[in-house]
Amino acid sequence: KQEVTQIPAALSVPEGENLVLNCSFTDSAIYNLQWFRQDPGKGLTSLLLIQSSQREQTSGRLNASLDKSSGRSTLYIAASQPGDSATYLCAVPYNTDKLIFGTGTRLQVFP
Amino acid sequence: GAVVSQHPSWVICKSGTSVKIECRSLDFQATTMFWYRQFPKQSLMLMATSNEGSKATYEQGVEKDKFLINHASLTLSTLTVTSAHPEDSSFYICSANSGLFNQPQHFGDGTRLSIL
């Protein structure tokens, strides 16, 4: 059974720092991995989707990497800003498009 | 980009009431939609897969008669929490994709359900 975990569970940093969020999965037979952002009381916003054939994807200050063989993905946030404060979730699909979500990392960036 | 609309965003009602939540894909057709439940400070747990024109597929442990799902068109799925009780209070989120392989899922803004 696929299990997805994220570390750290919570992170509080000053503005401007570069951050690394980690996601681990137990079954490497995935065809993509998706990173989401969730603001308090809100739904999910898709940030990046990495296909299994890719090693990384970039969008603005965000860079996500994928190492299937080791069951890991990282989300790198450059030059963090207070507006980046949110919960970040990674998710992998199973049985076609069902998603299994990680435990999440709650990020707070203070001015 | 693709947009999924969920309504209502917040519901407060008395125990025993049935509550319907709508999930609409606004600019694409979705043959499949997904319903998730999220408890405070926890991650999302898949409840069921909503299939247009056929019965929903429920995850293990989810009561079919409690959480009724209807997917009558390619742009609308509804989740009805029947005879809701305080333990059903939670954040419910739907998602949909365009059906193309290896494309991101798009999520609604969620519905916070509070049963008194």
Short mmCIF file of C-alpha atoms in Angstrom, two decimals:
data_model
loop_
_atom_site.label_atom_id
_atom_site.label_comp_id
_atom_site.label_asym_id
_atom_site.label_seq_id
_atom_site.Cartn_x
_atom_site.Cartn_y
_atom_site.Cartn_z
CA LYS A 1 0.00 0.00 0.00
CA GLN A 2 1.34 3.40 -1.00
CA GLU A 3 2.22 5.71 1.89
CA VAL A 4 3.27 9.32 1.46
CA THR A 5 5.00 11.29 4.18
CA GLN A 6 6.32 14.81 4.36
CA ILE A 7 8.97 16.39 6.51
CA PRO A 8 9.16 18.69 8.24
CA ALA A 9 5.58 18.84 9.49
CA ALA A 10 5.96 22.53 10.24
CA LEU A 11 8.49 25.19 9.35
CA SER A 12 8.84 28.81 10.43
CA VAL A 13 11.46 30.96 8.71
CA PRO A 14 12.31 34.62 8.18
CA GLU A 15 11.58 36.21 4.87
CA GLY A 16 14.21 35.72 2.18
CA GLU A 17 15.36 32.23 3.11
CA ASN A 18 15.57 29.42 0.59
CA LEU A 19 13.53 26.41 1.67
CA VAL A 20 13.40 22.69 0.96
CA LEU A 21 10.28 20.65 1.63
CA ASN A 22 10.52 16.89 1.45
CA CYS A 23 8.08 14.23 0.28
CA SER A 24 8.66 10.47 0.48
CA PHE A 25 6.60 7.65 -1.00
CA THR A 26 6.90 3.91 -0.46
CA ASP A 27 5.86 2.59 -3.89
CA SER A 28 8.03 3.94 -6.69
CA ALA A 29 5.65 2.76 -9.42
CA ILE A 30 4.12 6.19 -9.93
CA TYR A 31 3.59 8.02 -13.20
CA ASN A 32 3.62 11.51 -11.71
CA LEU A 33 3.81 13.47 -8.49
CA GLN A 34 1.97 16.68 -7.80
CA TRP A 35 2.67 19.49 -5.34
CA PHE A 36 -0.20 21.59 -3.99
CA ARG A 37 -0.60 24.62 -1.81
CA GLN A 38 -3.49 24.97 0.64
CA ASP A 39 -4.32 28.23 2.38
CA PRO A 40 -6.26 27.99 5.69
CA GLY A 41 -9.88 27.03 5.12
CA LYS A 42 -9.41 26.86 1.38
CA GLY A 43 -9.11 24.25 -1.32
CA LEU A 44 -5.96 23.20 -3.08
CA THR A 45 -3.96 25.05 -5.69
CA SER A 46 -1.84 22.94 -8.01
CA LEU A 47 1.76 24.18 -8.04
CA LEU A 48 3.74 21.69 -10.06
CA LEU A 49 3.26 18.27 -11.62
CA ILE A 50 6.32 16.17 -12.36
CA GLN A 51 5.93 13.25 -14.68
CA SER A 52 7.81 10.04 -13.93
CA SER A 53 10.11 10.62 -16.91
CA GLN A 54 11.16 14.03 -15.58
CA ARG A 55 13.64 14.84 -12.88
CA GLU A 56 12.47 18.35 -12.11
CA GLN A 57 9.97 21.08 -12.90
CA THR A 58 10.22 24.80 -12.32
CA SER A 59 7.65 27.54 -11.94
CA GLY A 60 8.89 30.95 -10.87
CA ARG A 61 10.55 30.65 -7.47
CA LEU A 62 9.45 27.02 -7.14
CA ASN A 63 11.45 24.02 -8.24
CA ALA A 64 10.34 20.44 -7.68
CA SER A 65 12.54 17.42 -8.17
CA LEU A 66 11.67 13.74 -8.39
CA ASP A 67 13.81 10.68 -7.69
CA LYS A 68 11.58 7.69 -8.27
CA SER A 69 14.16 5.06 -7.39
CA SER A 70 14.63 6.47 -3.92
CA GLY A 71 10.97 7.39 -3.49
CA ARG A 72 11.59 11.07 -2.90
CA SER A 73 10.55 14.46 -4.15
CA THR A 74 11.62 17.87 -2.95
CA LEU A 75 10.01 21.27 -3.36
CA TYR A 76 12.51 24.10 -3.33
CA ILE A 77 11.23 27.61 -2.63
CA ALA A 78 13.68 30.38 -3.40
CA ALA A 79 13.71 33.73 -1.61
CA SER A 80 10.67 32.97 0.53
CA GLN A 81 8.04 35.65 1.14
CA PRO A 82 5.29 36.03 3.76
CA GLY A 83 2.78 35.29 1.00
CA ASP A 84 4.27 31.81 0.71
CA SER A 85 2.85 30.94 4.13
CA ALA A 86 0.50 27.99 3.64
CA THR A 87 0.36 24.22 3.91
CA TYR A 88 2.18 22.37 1.14
CA LEU A 89 0.99 18.93 0.12
CA CYS A 90 2.47 16.39 -2.22
CA ALA A 91 0.32 13.69 -3.81
CA VAL A 92 0.81 10.64 -6.00
CA PRO A 93 -1.84 8.88 -8.09
CA TYR A 94 -2.97 5.29 -7.74
CA ASN A 95 -5.62 3.32 -9.62
CA THR A 96 -5.56 5.83 -12.47
CA ASP A 97 -6.31 9.29 -11.06
CA LYS A 98 -7.05 8.75 -7.38
CA LEU A 99 -4.59 10.74 -5.30
CA ILE A 100 -2.86 9.77 -2.08
CA PHE A 101 -1.77 12.86 -0.20
CA GLY A 102 1.18 13.37 2.05
CA THR A 103 0.88 14.55 5.60
CA GLY A 104 1.67 18.15 4.64
CA THR A 105 4.18 20.80 5.69
CA ARG A 106 2.81 23.94 7.36
CA LEU A 107 5.03 26.83 6.34
CA GLN A 108 5.14 30.22 8.00
CA VAL A 109 7.34 32.95 6.57
CA PHE A 110 7.59 35.98 8.82
CA PRO A 111 8.71 39.46 7.77
CA GLY B 1 -6.87 27.60 -16.64
CA ALA B 2 -9.30 24.91 -15.57
CA VAL B 3 -11.62 25.91 -12.76
CA VAL B 4 -13.64 23.82 -10.37
CA SER B 5 -16.39 25.54 -8.43
CA GLN B 6 -17.76 24.16 -5.18
CA HIS B 7 -20.91 25.36 -3.44
CA PRO B 8 -21.73 26.18 -0.71
CA SER B 9 -18.48 27.21 0.92
CA TRP B 10 -19.88 26.99 4.45
CA VAL B 11 -22.86 25.19 5.93
CA ILE B 12 -24.11 25.18 9.51
CA CYS B 13 -27.15 23.06 10.26
CA LYS B 14 -28.90 21.01 12.88
CA SER B 15 -28.27 17.35 13.50
CA GLY B 16 -30.48 15.14 11.33
CA THR B 17 -30.47 17.50 8.36
CA SER B 18 -29.36 16.35 4.92
CA VAL B 19 -26.87 18.62 3.19
CA LYS B 20 -26.06 18.75 -0.51
CA ILE B 21 -22.72 20.00 -1.82
CA GLU B 22 -22.19 20.78 -5.51
CA CYS B 23 -19.01 20.48 -7.52
CA ARG B 24 -18.89 21.98 -11.01
CA SER B 25 -16.22 22.01 -13.65
CA LEU B 26 -16.60 25.42 -15.25
CA ASP B 27 -14.58 25.26 -18.43
CA PHE B 28 -14.02 21.58 -19.12
CA GLN B 29 -15.95 18.33 -19.07
CA ALA B 30 -15.15 15.92 -16.28
CA THR B 31 -16.20 12.30 -16.63
CA THR B 32 -14.65 11.67 -13.24
CA MET B 33 -14.70 13.77 -10.11
CA PHE B 34 -13.36 12.96 -6.66
CA TRP B 35 -14.64 13.76 -3.19
CA TYR B 36 -12.23 14.19 -0.29
CA ARG B 37 -12.66 14.81 3.39
CA GLN B 38 -10.22 16.72 5.55
CA PHE B 39 -10.19 16.96 9.35
CA PRO B 40 -8.42 19.87 11.06
CA LYS B 41 -4.66 19.81 10.63
CA GLN B 42 -4.83 16.56 8.72
CA SER B 43 -4.35 15.71 5.10
CA LEU B 44 -7.03 14.89 2.55
CA MET B 45 -8.60 11.44 2.49
CA LEU B 46 -10.37 10.21 -0.60
CA MET B 47 -13.99 9.29 0.06
CA ALA B 48 -15.28 8.31 -3.35
CA THR B 49 -14.88 8.57 -7.09
CA SER B 50 -17.83 10.08 -8.91
CA ASN B 51 -18.40 8.69 -12.39
CA GLU B 52 -20.64 10.44 -14.89
CA GLY B 53 -23.62 8.31 -15.77
CA SER B 54 -22.81 5.46 -13.41
CA LYS B 55 -22.56 4.63 -9.73
CA ALA B 56 -19.88 6.17 -7.60
CA THR B 57 -17.01 4.07 -6.29
CA TYR B 58 -16.52 4.40 -2.55
CA GLU B 59 -13.31 3.92 -0.59
CA GLN B 60 -13.17 1.34 2.14
CA GLY B 61 -14.91 2.48 5.29
CA VAL B 62 -17.05 5.15 3.63
CA GLU B 63 -20.78 4.56 4.02
CA LYS B 64 -22.56 4.66 0.68
CA ASP B 65 -25.95 5.37 2.21
CA LYS B 66 -24.53 8.16 4.31
CA PHE B 67 -22.71 9.97 1.53
CA LEU B 68 -24.82 9.91 -1.62
CA ILE B 69 -23.07 10.91 -4.82
CA ASN B 70 -24.74 11.85 -8.07
CA HIS B 71 -22.88 12.71 -11.27
CA ALA B 72 -25.67 13.42 -13.70
CA SER B 73 -23.75 15.54 -16.20
CA LEU B 74 -20.21 16.04 -17.41
CA THR B 75 -19.87 19.23 -15.41
CA LEU B 76 -21.66 18.52 -12.13
CA SER B 77 -21.26 16.11 -9.26
CA THR B 78 -23.14 16.37 -5.97
CA LEU B 79 -22.41 14.93 -2.55
CA THR B 80 -25.32 14.64 -0.13
CA VAL B 81 -24.57 14.01 3.51
CA THR B 82 -27.74 12.34 4.72
CA SER B 83 -29.05 12.74 8.26
CA ALA B 84 -25.88 14.55 9.25
CA HIS B 85 -24.54 14.30 12.79
CA PRO B 86 -21.81 16.26 14.60
CA GLU B 87 -19.21 13.63 13.70
CA ASP B 88 -19.83 14.44 10.04
CA SER B 89 -18.55 17.96 10.59
CA SER B 90 -15.51 18.35 8.38
CA PHE B 91 -14.05 20.08 5.34
CA TYR B 92 -15.20 18.45 2.10
CA ILE B 93 -13.28 19.10 -1.13
CA CYS B 94 -13.96 17.95 -4.66
CA SER B 95 -11.59 17.66 -7.58
CA ALA B 96 -11.80 16.95 -11.28
CA ASN B 97 -9.57 16.48 -14.25
CA SER B 98 -10.11 16.74 -17.94
CA GLY B 99 -9.66 13.02 -18.50
CA LEU B 100 -6.36 13.49 -20.31
CA PHE B 101 -3.62 11.23 -19.00
CA ASN B 102 -0.98 12.64 -16.70
CA GLN B 103 -2.62 16.02 -16.22
CA PRO B 104 -3.01 17.82 -12.89
CA GLN B 105 -6.21 17.58 -10.93
CA HIS B 106 -8.05 20.79 -10.17
CA PHE B 107 -9.69 21.32 -6.83
CA GLY B 108 -12.68 23.27 -5.60
CA ASP B 109 -12.37 25.69 -2.71
CA GLY B 110 -13.99 23.24 -0.31
CA THR B 111 -17.11 23.22 1.86
CA ARG B 112 -16.90 23.55 5.60
CA LEU B 113 -19.74 21.58 7.15
CA SER B 114 -20.64 22.18 10.78
CA ILE B 115 -23.39 20.08 12.34
CA LEU B 116 -24.81 21.36 15.62
#
